[in-house]
Amino acid sequence: MTLAAQLHDLAVDIAREAGELARRRRTEGVAIAATKSALADIVTEADREVEQLIRDRLRRERPGEGFLGEESGAEPISHGGDSDVTWVIDPIDGTVNYAYGIPSYAVSVAAVAGGSDPEHWDALAGAVFNPASGELFHATRDEGAWLHDDRLTVTAEPAAAGALLATGFGYDPSTHASDLARVGRAMTIARDIRRIGAASLDLAFVAAGRLDGYFERGLQPWDFAAGALLVTEAGGRFARVEMPDAAARPLTVAAGPGVFERLLSLTTD
Ligand code: LIP
């Protein structure tokens, strides 16, 4: 079995176990543990507990490999490791949905080679699991993207009515006006817009052909690490574009071949 295949199988298993914990905690009631970059940027006790479960699993089963998690940052899984593999984890992507009880959240687990800089890493395996729907999207480098056992393919061309697009907004209210202007430009090729609230699911839906394209400014590496692999393994295109304002985090664009270039052109300022 190749390294990528081994990492894939572990990513799927960990995503399932972590997702089940998140689902159980949701039924027990969600406690907000803290706010982070802005009042709207919350972290729940479940986020922290789920990420710890993932860290513990990886420490046992992949000692010496790197770790980049939304809640614990880049602390190594174990010290003295010299592996080229890094695990990039969002324990509960769609935290606000999770806190409000909206069943659109996911555990996102990715294994990458070449360090933890998304501009230079090579994604090897990824899993995005929505425990509320039971849908598990997964991919191995060069071996396709899947929903359970069904192979995924992006839409080649949008319908004549226009592209079904998705987007999202950051937690910082000062960024909303420019983000909304970007939505207005994208609407010129869209039949409609969706705001699902979890980037990993937006990307999984592009891979599955449920969306023709997705764009959002300001995503963190853990938001897209697994979803980007789903999109490219399903025949789609994925890009991150630096913004003119260096302080603004890059714009992420993902779509099938019939939409990507037009969407990229319309959404890059
Ligand atoms: C979320 C992303 C979503 C974005 C939210 C937030 P989190 O990640 O998945 O696309 O619009 O602002 O960043 O914080 O729930 O892990």
PDB file of C-alpha atoms and ligand atoms in Angstrom:
ATOM      1  CA  MET A   1       0.000   0.000   0.000  1.00  0.00           C
ATOM      2  CA  THR A   2       1.387   3.442  -0.932  1.00  0.00           C
ATOM      3  CA  LEU A   3       2.030   6.084   1.718  1.00  0.00           C
ATOM      4  CA  ALA A   4      -0.833   8.198   0.302  1.00  0.00           C
ATOM      5  CA  ALA A   5      -3.188   5.224   0.563  1.00  0.00           C
ATOM      6  CA  GLN A   6      -2.152   4.590   4.178  1.00  0.00           C
ATOM      7  CA  LEU A   7      -2.665   8.261   5.042  1.00  0.00           C
ATOM      8  CA  HIS A   8      -6.043   8.238   3.269  1.00  0.00           C
ATOM      9  CA  ASP A   9      -7.344   5.264   5.218  1.00  0.00           C
ATOM     10  CA  LEU A  10      -6.268   6.832   8.518  1.00  0.00           C
ATOM     11  CA  ALA A  11      -7.728  10.223   7.576  1.00  0.00           C
ATOM     12  CA  VAL A  12     -11.097   8.592   6.835  1.00  0.00           C
ATOM     13  CA  ASP A  13     -11.082   6.614  10.084  1.00  0.00           C
ATOM     14  CA  ILE A  14     -10.080   9.603  12.203  1.00  0.00           C
ATOM     15  CA  ALA A  15     -12.638  11.880  10.507  1.00  0.00           C
ATOM     16  CA  ARG A  16     -15.378   9.387  11.284  1.00  0.00           C
ATOM     17  CA  GLU A  17     -14.391   8.975  14.959  1.00  0.00           C
ATOM     18  CA  ALA A  18     -13.898  12.709  15.463  1.00  0.00           C
ATOM     19  CA  GLY A  19     -17.148  13.504  13.685  1.00  0.00           C
ATOM     20  CA  GLU A  20     -19.074  11.105  15.887  1.00  0.00           C
ATOM     21  CA  LEU A  21     -17.673  12.841  18.976  1.00  0.00           C
ATOM     22  CA  ALA A  22     -18.691  16.226  17.571  1.00  0.00           C
ATOM     23  CA  ARG A  23     -22.195  14.919  16.833  1.00  0.00           C
ATOM     24  CA  ARG A  24     -22.559  13.495  20.361  1.00  0.00           C
ATOM     25  CA  ARG A  25     -21.401  16.730  21.950  1.00  0.00           C
ATOM     26  CA  ARG A  26     -23.865  18.670  19.784  1.00  0.00           C
ATOM     27  CA  THR A  27     -26.756  16.580  21.155  1.00  0.00           C
ATOM     28  CA  GLU A  28     -25.528  17.306  24.712  1.00  0.00           C
ATOM     29  CA  GLY A  29     -25.508  21.068  24.160  1.00  0.00           C
ATOM     30  CA  VAL A  30     -22.721  23.341  22.933  1.00  0.00           C
ATOM     31  CA  ALA A  31     -20.618  25.524  25.223  1.00  0.00           C
ATOM     32  CA  ILE A  32     -18.787  28.504  23.736  1.00  0.00           C
ATOM     33  CA  ALA A  33     -15.268  28.339  25.124  1.00  0.00           C
ATOM     34  CA  ALA A  34     -13.903  31.635  23.803  1.00  0.00           C
ATOM     35  CA  THR A  35     -13.871  34.166  20.999  1.00  0.00           C
ATOM     36  CA  LYS A  36     -10.750  34.494  18.841  1.00  0.00           C
ATOM     37  CA  SER A  37     -10.105  37.069  16.097  1.00  0.00           C
ATOM     38  CA  ALA A  38     -13.474  38.812  16.463  1.00  0.00           C
ATOM     39  CA  LEU A  39     -16.664  38.577  18.509  1.00  0.00           C
ATOM     40  CA  ALA A  40     -18.174  36.387  15.805  1.00  0.00           C
ATOM     41  CA  ASP A  41     -15.127  34.079  15.718  1.00  0.00           C
ATOM     42  CA  ILE A  42     -16.065  31.533  18.360  1.00  0.00           C
ATOM     43  CA  VAL A  43     -14.529  28.294  19.536  1.00  0.00           C
ATOM     44  CA  THR A  44     -16.566  25.698  21.388  1.00  0.00           C
ATOM     45  CA  GLU A  45     -15.429  23.218  23.965  1.00  0.00           C
ATOM     46  CA  ALA A  46     -16.204  20.557  21.355  1.00  0.00           C
ATOM     47  CA  ASP A  47     -13.773  22.133  18.860  1.00  0.00           C
ATOM     48  CA  ARG A  48     -11.009  21.751  21.408  1.00  0.00           C
ATOM     49  CA  GLU A  49     -12.034  18.252  22.514  1.00  0.00           C
ATOM     50  CA  VAL A  50     -12.332  16.983  18.938  1.00  0.00           C
ATOM     51  CA  GLU A  51      -8.941  18.381  17.964  1.00  0.00           C
ATOM     52  CA  GLN A  52      -7.388  16.751  21.035  1.00  0.00           C
ATOM     53  CA  LEU A  53      -8.905  13.398  20.020  1.00  0.00           C
ATOM     54  CA  ILE A  54      -7.348  13.793  16.573  1.00  0.00           C
ATOM     55  CA  ARG A  55      -3.988  14.759  18.041  1.00  0.00           C
ATOM     56  CA  ASP A  56      -4.046  11.753  20.362  1.00  0.00           C
ATOM     57  CA  ARG A  57      -4.857   9.374  17.501  1.00  0.00           C
ATOM     58  CA  LEU A  58      -2.072  10.796  15.347  1.00  0.00           C
ATOM     59  CA  ARG A  59       0.416  10.749  18.204  1.00  0.00           C
ATOM     60  CA  ARG A  60      -0.234   7.040  18.622  1.00  0.00           C
ATOM     61  CA  GLU A  61      -0.389   6.087  14.968  1.00  0.00           C
ATOM     62  CA  ARG A  62       1.827   8.609  13.135  1.00  0.00           C
ATOM     63  CA  PRO A  63       4.461   9.735  15.652  1.00  0.00           C
ATOM     64  CA  GLY A  64       7.093  12.072  14.222  1.00  0.00           C
ATOM     65  CA  GLU A  65       4.742  13.693  11.683  1.00  0.00           C
ATOM     66  CA  GLY A  66       3.753  17.337  11.713  1.00  0.00           C
ATOM     67  CA  PHE A  67       0.456  18.830  12.846  1.00  0.00           C
ATOM     68  CA  LEU A  68      -1.329  22.090  11.987  1.00  0.00           C
ATOM     69  CA  GLY A  69      -4.676  22.463  13.709  1.00  0.00           C
ATOM     70  CA  GLU A  70      -7.113  25.342  13.969  1.00  0.00           C
ATOM     71  CA  GLU A  71      -7.210  25.247  17.757  1.00  0.00           C
ATOM     72  CA  SER A  72      -3.695  24.143  18.713  1.00  0.00           C
ATOM     73  CA  GLY A  73      -1.638  25.584  15.853  1.00  0.00           C
ATOM     74  CA  ALA A  74       1.541  23.892  14.687  1.00  0.00           C
ATOM     75  CA  GLU A  75       2.564  22.150  17.878  1.00  0.00           C
ATOM     76  CA  PRO A  76       4.273  18.912  16.841  1.00  0.00           C
ATOM     77  CA  ILE A  77       2.394  15.684  17.405  1.00  0.00           C
ATOM     78  CA  SER A  78       5.519  14.328  19.059  1.00  0.00           C
ATOM     79  CA  HIS A  79       8.977  15.779  19.477  1.00  0.00           C
ATOM     80  CA  GLY A  80      11.990  14.748  17.446  1.00  0.00           C
ATOM     81  CA  GLY A  81       9.945  14.007  14.362  1.00  0.00           C
ATOM     82  CA  ASP A  82      11.613  14.343  10.978  1.00  0.00           C
ATOM     83  CA  SER A  83       8.782  13.174   8.720  1.00  0.00           C
ATOM     84  CA  ASP A  84       7.853  15.177   5.622  1.00  0.00           C
ATOM     85  CA  VAL A  85       4.156  14.626   6.337  1.00  0.00           C
ATOM     86  CA  THR A  86       1.992  17.214   8.113  1.00  0.00           C
ATOM     87  CA  TRP A  87      -1.595  16.684   9.207  1.00  0.00           C
ATOM     88  CA  VAL A  88      -3.778  19.772   8.611  1.00  0.00           C
ATOM     89  CA  ILE A  89      -6.896  19.659  10.782  1.00  0.00           C
ATOM     90  CA  ASP A  90     -10.098  21.639  11.206  1.00  0.00           C
ATOM     91  CA  PRO A  91     -11.840  19.799  14.035  1.00  0.00           C
ATOM     92  CA  ILE A  92     -15.210  21.422  13.417  1.00  0.00           C
ATOM     93  CA  ASP A  93     -15.383  23.450  10.221  1.00  0.00           C
ATOM     94  CA  GLY A  94     -18.544  25.519  10.282  1.00  0.00           C
ATOM     95  CA  THR A  95     -18.280  26.242  13.981  1.00  0.00           C
ATOM     96  CA  VAL A  96     -21.005  28.890  13.939  1.00  0.00           C
ATOM     97  CA  ASN A  97     -23.388  26.470  12.182  1.00  0.00           C
ATOM     98  CA  TYR A  98     -22.460  23.886  14.815  1.00  0.00           C
ATOM     99  CA  ALA A  99     -23.139  26.304  17.671  1.00  0.00           C
ATOM    100  CA  TYR A 100     -26.530  27.283  16.238  1.00  0.00           C
ATOM    101  CA  GLY A 101     -27.543  23.705  15.494  1.00  0.00           C
ATOM    102  CA  ILE A 102     -27.430  24.076  11.705  1.00  0.00           C
ATOM    103  CA  PRO A 103     -26.467  20.604  10.384  1.00  0.00           C
ATOM    104  CA  SER A 104     -23.784  21.891   7.982  1.00  0.00           C
ATOM    105  CA  TYR A 105     -20.444  21.371   9.690  1.00  0.00           C
ATOM    106  CA  ALA A 106     -17.600  18.941   9.070  1.00  0.00           C
ATOM    107  CA  VAL A 107     -14.406  17.446  10.419  1.00  0.00           C
ATOM    108  CA  SER A 108     -11.685  18.170   7.863  1.00  0.00           C
ATOM    109  CA  VAL A 109      -8.552  15.998   7.929  1.00  0.00           C
ATOM    110  CA  ALA A 110      -5.754  16.333   5.375  1.00  0.00           C
ATOM    111  CA  ALA A 111      -2.258  14.835   5.103  1.00  0.00           C
ATOM    112  CA  VAL A 112       0.237  16.890   3.093  1.00  0.00           C
ATOM    113  CA  ALA A 113       3.918  16.526   2.196  1.00  0.00           C
ATOM    114  CA  GLY A 114       6.461  19.313   1.938  1.00  0.00           C
ATOM    115  CA  GLY A 115       5.699  21.329   5.039  1.00  0.00           C
ATOM    116  CA  SER A 116       2.745  23.309   6.348  1.00  0.00           C
ATOM    117  CA  ASP A 117       2.820  26.214   3.886  1.00  0.00           C
ATOM    118  CA  PRO A 118      -0.147  25.760   1.524  1.00  0.00           C
ATOM    119  CA  GLU A 119       1.793  27.514  -1.232  1.00  0.00           C
ATOM    120  CA  HIS A 120       4.324  24.684  -1.203  1.00  0.00           C
ATOM    121  CA  TRP A 121       2.674  21.575   0.221  1.00  0.00           C
ATOM    122  CA  ASP A 122       1.585  18.568  -1.835  1.00  0.00           C
ATOM    123  CA  ALA A 123      -1.721  17.213  -0.582  1.00  0.00           C
ATOM    124  CA  LEU A 124      -1.627  13.408  -0.407  1.00  0.00           C
ATOM    125  CA  ALA A 125      -4.950  12.493   1.222  1.00  0.00           C
ATOM    126  CA  GLY A 126      -8.017  14.147   2.656  1.00  0.00           C
ATOM    127  CA  ALA A 127     -11.356  13.425   4.318  1.00  0.00           C
ATOM    128  CA  VAL A 128     -14.300  15.759   4.987  1.00  0.00           C
ATOM    129  CA  PHE A 129     -17.005  14.232   7.175  1.00  0.00           C
ATOM    130  CA  ASN A 130     -20.357  15.845   7.983  1.00  0.00           C
ATOM    131  CA  PRO A 131     -21.666  13.786  10.933  1.00  0.00           C
ATOM    132  CA  ALA A 132     -25.087  15.445  10.725  1.00  0.00           C
ATOM    133  CA  SER A 133     -25.661  14.114   7.211  1.00  0.00           C
ATOM    134  CA  GLY A 134     -23.388  11.085   7.481  1.00  0.00           C
ATOM    135  CA  GLU A 135     -21.656  12.133   4.237  1.00  0.00           C
ATOM    136  CA  LEU A 136     -17.963  11.383   4.046  1.00  0.00           C
ATOM    137  CA  PHE A 137     -16.036  12.884   1.156  1.00  0.00           C
ATOM    138  CA  HIS A 138     -12.522  11.579   0.655  1.00  0.00           C
ATOM    139  CA  ALA A 139      -9.625  11.591  -1.805  1.00  0.00           C
ATOM    140  CA  THR A 140      -6.161  10.173  -2.359  1.00  0.00           C
ATOM    141  CA  ARG A 141      -3.672  11.954  -4.602  1.00  0.00           C
ATOM    142  CA  ASP A 142      -4.021  10.686  -8.206  1.00  0.00           C
ATOM    143  CA  GLU A 143      -6.761   8.234  -7.189  1.00  0.00           C
ATOM    144  CA  GLY A 144      -9.874  10.376  -7.491  1.00  0.00           C
ATOM    145  CA  ALA A 145     -12.366  11.972  -5.147  1.00  0.00           C
ATOM    146  CA  TRP A 146     -15.242  10.032  -3.627  1.00  0.00           C
ATOM    147  CA  LEU A 147     -18.447  10.329  -1.636  1.00  0.00           C
ATOM    148  CA  HIS A 148     -18.465   7.005   0.170  1.00  0.00           C
ATOM    149  CA  ASP A 149     -17.953   4.618  -2.783  1.00  0.00           C
ATOM    150  CA  ASP A 150     -19.264   6.961  -5.486  1.00  0.00           C
ATOM    151  CA  ARG A 151     -16.668   8.719  -7.649  1.00  0.00           C
ATOM    152  CA  LEU A 152     -17.047  12.492  -7.825  1.00  0.00           C
ATOM    153  CA  THR A 153     -16.774  14.758 -10.864  1.00  0.00           C
ATOM    154  CA  VAL A 154     -17.136  18.532 -11.012  1.00  0.00           C
ATOM    155  CA  THR A 155     -19.636  20.067 -13.424  1.00  0.00           C
ATOM    156  CA  ALA A 156     -18.054  20.662 -16.831  1.00  0.00           C
ATOM    157  CA  GLU A 157     -20.310  23.551 -17.798  1.00  0.00           C
ATOM    158  CA  PRO A 158     -22.995  25.431 -15.832  1.00  0.00           C
ATOM    159  CA  ALA A 159     -26.612  25.309 -16.936  1.00  0.00           C
ATOM    160  CA  ALA A 160     -27.891  27.933 -19.355  1.00  0.00           C
ATOM    161  CA  ALA A 161     -29.503  29.683 -16.376  1.00  0.00           C
ATOM    162  CA  GLY A 162     -26.060  30.381 -14.953  1.00  0.00           C
ATOM    163  CA  ALA A 163     -23.660  28.955 -12.391  1.00  0.00           C
ATOM    164  CA  LEU A 164     -24.725  27.903  -8.910  1.00  0.00           C
ATOM    165  CA  LEU A 165     -22.015  29.499  -6.772  1.00  0.00           C
ATOM    166  CA  ALA A 166     -21.187  29.565  -3.068  1.00  0.00           C
ATOM    167  CA  THR A 167     -19.204  31.992  -0.996  1.00  0.00           C
ATOM    168  CA  GLY A 168     -18.534  33.020   2.574  1.00  0.00           C
ATOM    169  CA  PHE A 169     -17.587  35.981   4.716  1.00  0.00           C
ATOM    170  CA  GLY A 170     -14.908  36.486   7.328  1.00  0.00           C
ATOM    171  CA  TYR A 171     -15.512  37.231  10.958  1.00  0.00           C
ATOM    172  CA  ASP A 172     -14.157  40.786  10.690  1.00  0.00           C
ATOM    173  CA  PRO A 173     -17.054  43.141   9.850  1.00  0.00           C
ATOM    174  CA  SER A 174     -14.650  45.609   8.204  1.00  0.00           C
ATOM    175  CA  THR A 175     -14.115  43.129   5.370  1.00  0.00           C
ATOM    176  CA  HIS A 176     -17.786  42.627   4.562  1.00  0.00           C
ATOM    177  CA  ALA A 177     -18.303  45.574   2.184  1.00  0.00           C
ATOM    178  CA  SER A 178     -15.543  44.455  -0.198  1.00  0.00           C
ATOM    179  CA  ASP A 179     -16.654  40.836   0.071  1.00  0.00           C
ATOM    180  CA  LEU A 180     -20.219  41.829  -0.831  1.00  0.00           C
ATOM    181  CA  ALA A 181     -18.968  43.839  -3.813  1.00  0.00           C
ATOM    182  CA  ARG A 182     -17.167  40.685  -4.957  1.00  0.00           C
ATOM    183  CA  VAL A 183     -20.434  38.751  -4.689  1.00  0.00           C
ATOM    184  CA  GLY A 184     -22.105  41.383  -6.865  1.00  0.00           C
ATOM    185  CA  ARG A 185     -19.511  40.862  -9.585  1.00  0.00           C
ATOM    186  CA  ALA A 186     -19.827  37.062  -9.385  1.00  0.00           C
ATOM    187  CA  MET A 187     -23.617  37.323  -9.722  1.00  0.00           C
ATOM    188  CA  THR A 188     -23.162  38.379 -13.363  1.00  0.00           C
ATOM    189  CA  ILE A 189     -22.487  34.689 -14.200  1.00  0.00           C
ATOM    190  CA  ALA A 190     -24.621  33.116 -11.455  1.00  0.00           C
ATOM    191  CA  ARG A 191     -28.127  31.724 -11.322  1.00  0.00           C
ATOM    192  CA  ASP A 192     -27.900  31.953  -7.542  1.00  0.00           C
ATOM    193  CA  ILE A 193     -25.546  32.085  -4.581  1.00  0.00           C
ATOM    194  CA  ARG A 194     -25.359  29.781  -1.573  1.00  0.00           C
ATOM    195  CA  ARG A 195     -23.734  30.547   1.781  1.00  0.00           C
ATOM    196  CA  ILE A 196     -23.280  27.141   3.414  1.00  0.00           C
ATOM    197  CA  GLY A 197     -20.946  28.260   6.201  1.00  0.00           C
ATOM    198  CA  ALA A 198     -18.259  25.576   6.056  1.00  0.00           C
ATOM    199  CA  ALA A 199     -15.529  25.919   3.453  1.00  0.00           C
ATOM    200  CA  SER A 200     -14.699  22.206   3.503  1.00  0.00           C
ATOM    201  CA  LEU A 201     -18.307  21.395   2.563  1.00  0.00           C
ATOM    202  CA  ASP A 202     -18.387  24.155  -0.082  1.00  0.00           C
ATOM    203  CA  LEU A 203     -15.314  22.561  -1.669  1.00  0.00           C
ATOM    204  CA  ALA A 204     -16.704  19.038  -1.313  1.00  0.00           C
ATOM    205  CA  PHE A 205     -19.896  20.195  -3.037  1.00  0.00           C
ATOM    206  CA  VAL A 206     -17.895  21.650  -5.938  1.00  0.00           C
ATOM    207  CA  ALA A 207     -16.148  18.267  -6.244  1.00  0.00           C
ATOM    208  CA  ALA A 208     -19.540  16.525  -6.193  1.00  0.00           C
ATOM    209  CA  GLY A 209     -21.050  18.796  -8.842  1.00  0.00           C
ATOM    210  CA  ARG A 210     -23.561  20.197  -6.342  1.00  0.00           C
ATOM    211  CA  LEU A 211     -22.017  23.642  -6.870  1.00  0.00           C
ATOM    212  CA  ASP A 212     -20.479  24.976 -10.084  1.00  0.00           C
ATOM    213  CA  GLY A 213     -18.014  27.122  -8.159  1.00  0.00           C
ATOM    214  CA  TYR A 214     -16.990  28.591  -4.816  1.00  0.00           C
ATOM    215  CA  PHE A 215     -15.024  31.659  -3.800  1.00  0.00           C
ATOM    216  CA  GLU A 216     -14.123  33.150  -0.455  1.00  0.00           C
ATOM    217  CA  ARG A 217     -11.491  35.504   0.837  1.00  0.00           C
ATOM    218  CA  GLY A 218      -9.664  34.855   4.080  1.00  0.00           C
ATOM    219  CA  LEU A 219      -9.753  31.085   4.517  1.00  0.00           C
ATOM    220  CA  GLN A 220      -7.211  29.459   6.778  1.00  0.00           C
ATOM    221  CA  PRO A 221      -5.126  26.466   5.578  1.00  0.00           C
ATOM    222  CA  TRP A 222      -7.197  24.020   7.666  1.00  0.00           C
ATOM    223  CA  ASP A 223     -10.416  25.241   6.044  1.00  0.00           C
ATOM    224  CA  PHE A 224      -9.345  24.128   2.557  1.00  0.00           C
ATOM    225  CA  ALA A 225      -6.528  21.567   2.916  1.00  0.00           C
ATOM    226  CA  ALA A 226      -8.768  18.521   2.368  1.00  0.00           C
ATOM    227  CA  GLY A 227     -11.401  20.228   0.217  1.00  0.00           C
ATOM    228  CA  ALA A 228      -8.863  21.492  -2.321  1.00  0.00           C
ATOM    229  CA  LEU A 229      -7.706  17.905  -2.942  1.00  0.00           C
ATOM    230  CA  LEU A 230     -11.329  16.802  -3.396  1.00  0.00           C
ATOM    231  CA  VAL A 231     -11.829  19.482  -6.064  1.00  0.00           C
ATOM    232  CA  THR A 232      -8.662  18.745  -8.062  1.00  0.00           C
ATOM    233  CA  GLU A 233      -9.121  14.975  -7.841  1.00  0.00           C
ATOM    234  CA  ALA A 234     -12.686  15.481  -9.181  1.00  0.00           C
ATOM    235  CA  GLY A 235     -11.349  17.322 -12.248  1.00  0.00           C
ATOM    236  CA  GLY A 236     -11.811  20.834 -10.932  1.00  0.00           C
ATOM    237  CA  ARG A 237      -9.435  23.743 -10.482  1.00  0.00           C
ATOM    238  CA  PHE A 238      -8.390  25.377  -7.230  1.00  0.00           C
ATOM    239  CA  ALA A 239      -6.432  28.583  -6.704  1.00  0.00           C
ATOM    240  CA  ARG A 240      -5.516  30.994  -3.952  1.00  0.00           C
ATOM    241  CA  VAL A 241      -4.922  34.588  -5.080  1.00  0.00           C
ATOM    242  CA  GLU A 242      -3.080  37.210  -3.044  1.00  0.00           C
ATOM    243  CA  MET A 243      -5.157  40.344  -2.448  1.00  0.00           C
ATOM    244  CA  PRO A 244      -3.924  43.853  -3.347  1.00  0.00           C
ATOM    245  CA  ASP A 245      -4.091  44.673   0.356  1.00  0.00           C
ATOM    246  CA  ALA A 246      -1.317  42.490   1.720  1.00  0.00           C
ATOM    247  CA  ALA A 247      -3.035  42.537   5.119  1.00  0.00           C
ATOM    248  CA  ALA A 248      -6.004  40.694   3.628  1.00  0.00           C
ATOM    249  CA  ARG A 249      -5.692  36.934   3.483  1.00  0.00           C
ATOM    250  CA  PRO A 250      -5.803  35.403  -0.026  1.00  0.00           C
ATOM    251  CA  LEU A 251      -8.938  34.770  -2.067  1.00  0.00           C
ATOM    252  CA  THR A 252      -9.794  31.097  -2.639  1.00  0.00           C
ATOM    253  CA  VAL A 253     -11.486  30.116  -5.929  1.00  0.00           C
ATOM    254  CA  ALA A 254     -12.583  26.584  -6.876  1.00  0.00           C
ATOM    255  CA  ALA A 255     -14.728  25.495  -9.819  1.00  0.00           C
ATOM    256  CA  GLY A 256     -15.158  23.163 -12.740  1.00  0.00           C
ATOM    257  CA  PRO A 257     -13.341  23.963 -15.993  1.00  0.00           C
ATOM    258  CA  GLY A 258     -16.331  25.741 -17.540  1.00  0.00           C
ATOM    259  CA  VAL A 259     -16.587  28.341 -14.781  1.00  0.00           C
ATOM    260  CA  PHE A 260     -13.149  28.667 -13.211  1.00  0.00           C
ATOM    261  CA  GLU A 261     -11.524  31.314 -15.420  1.00  0.00           C
ATOM    262  CA  ARG A 262     -14.597  33.576 -15.527  1.00  0.00           C
ATOM    263  CA  LEU A 263     -15.136  33.253 -11.777  1.00  0.00           C
ATOM    264  CA  LEU A 264     -11.473  33.963 -11.087  1.00  0.00           C
ATOM    265  CA  SER A 265     -11.533  37.030 -13.304  1.00  0.00           C
ATOM    266  CA  LEU A 266     -14.694  38.432 -11.713  1.00  0.00           C
ATOM    267  CA  THR A 267     -13.652  37.844  -8.106  1.00  0.00           C
ATOM    268  CA  THR A 268     -10.049  39.029  -8.161  1.00  0.00           C
ATOM    269  CA  ASP A 269     -10.034  42.760  -7.405  1.00  0.00           C
TER     270      ASP A 269
HETATM  271  C1  LIP B   1     -15.391  28.862   8.654  1.00  0.00           C
HETATM  272  C2  LIP B   1     -15.252  28.585   7.180  1.00  0.00           C
HETATM  273  C3  LIP B   1     -16.292  29.373   6.395  1.00  0.00           C
HETATM  274  C4  LIP B   1     -16.079  30.843   6.630  1.00  0.00           C
HETATM  275  C5  LIP B   1     -16.218  31.143   8.100  1.00  0.00           C
HETATM  276  C6  LIP B   1     -15.237  30.321   8.939  1.00  0.00           C
HETATM  277  P1  LIP B   1     -14.550  27.746  10.922  1.00  0.00           P
HETATM  278  O1  LIP B   1     -14.405  28.116   9.339  1.00  0.00           O
HETATM  279  O2  LIP B   1     -15.424  27.213   6.950  1.00  0.00           O
HETATM  280  O3  LIP B   1     -16.206  29.119   5.012  1.00  0.00           O
HETATM  281  O4  LIP B   1     -17.000  31.597   5.888  1.00  0.00           O
HETATM  282  O5  LIP B   1     -16.000  32.508   8.300  1.00  0.00           O
HETATM  283  O6  LIP B   1     -13.920  30.716   8.624  1.00  0.00           O
HETATM  284  O7  LIP B   1     -14.151  28.989  11.643  1.00  0.00           O
HETATM  285  O8  LIP B   1     -15.966  27.395  11.183  1.00  0.00           O
HETATM  286  O9  LIP B   1     -13.584  26.611  11.137  1.00  0.00           O
END
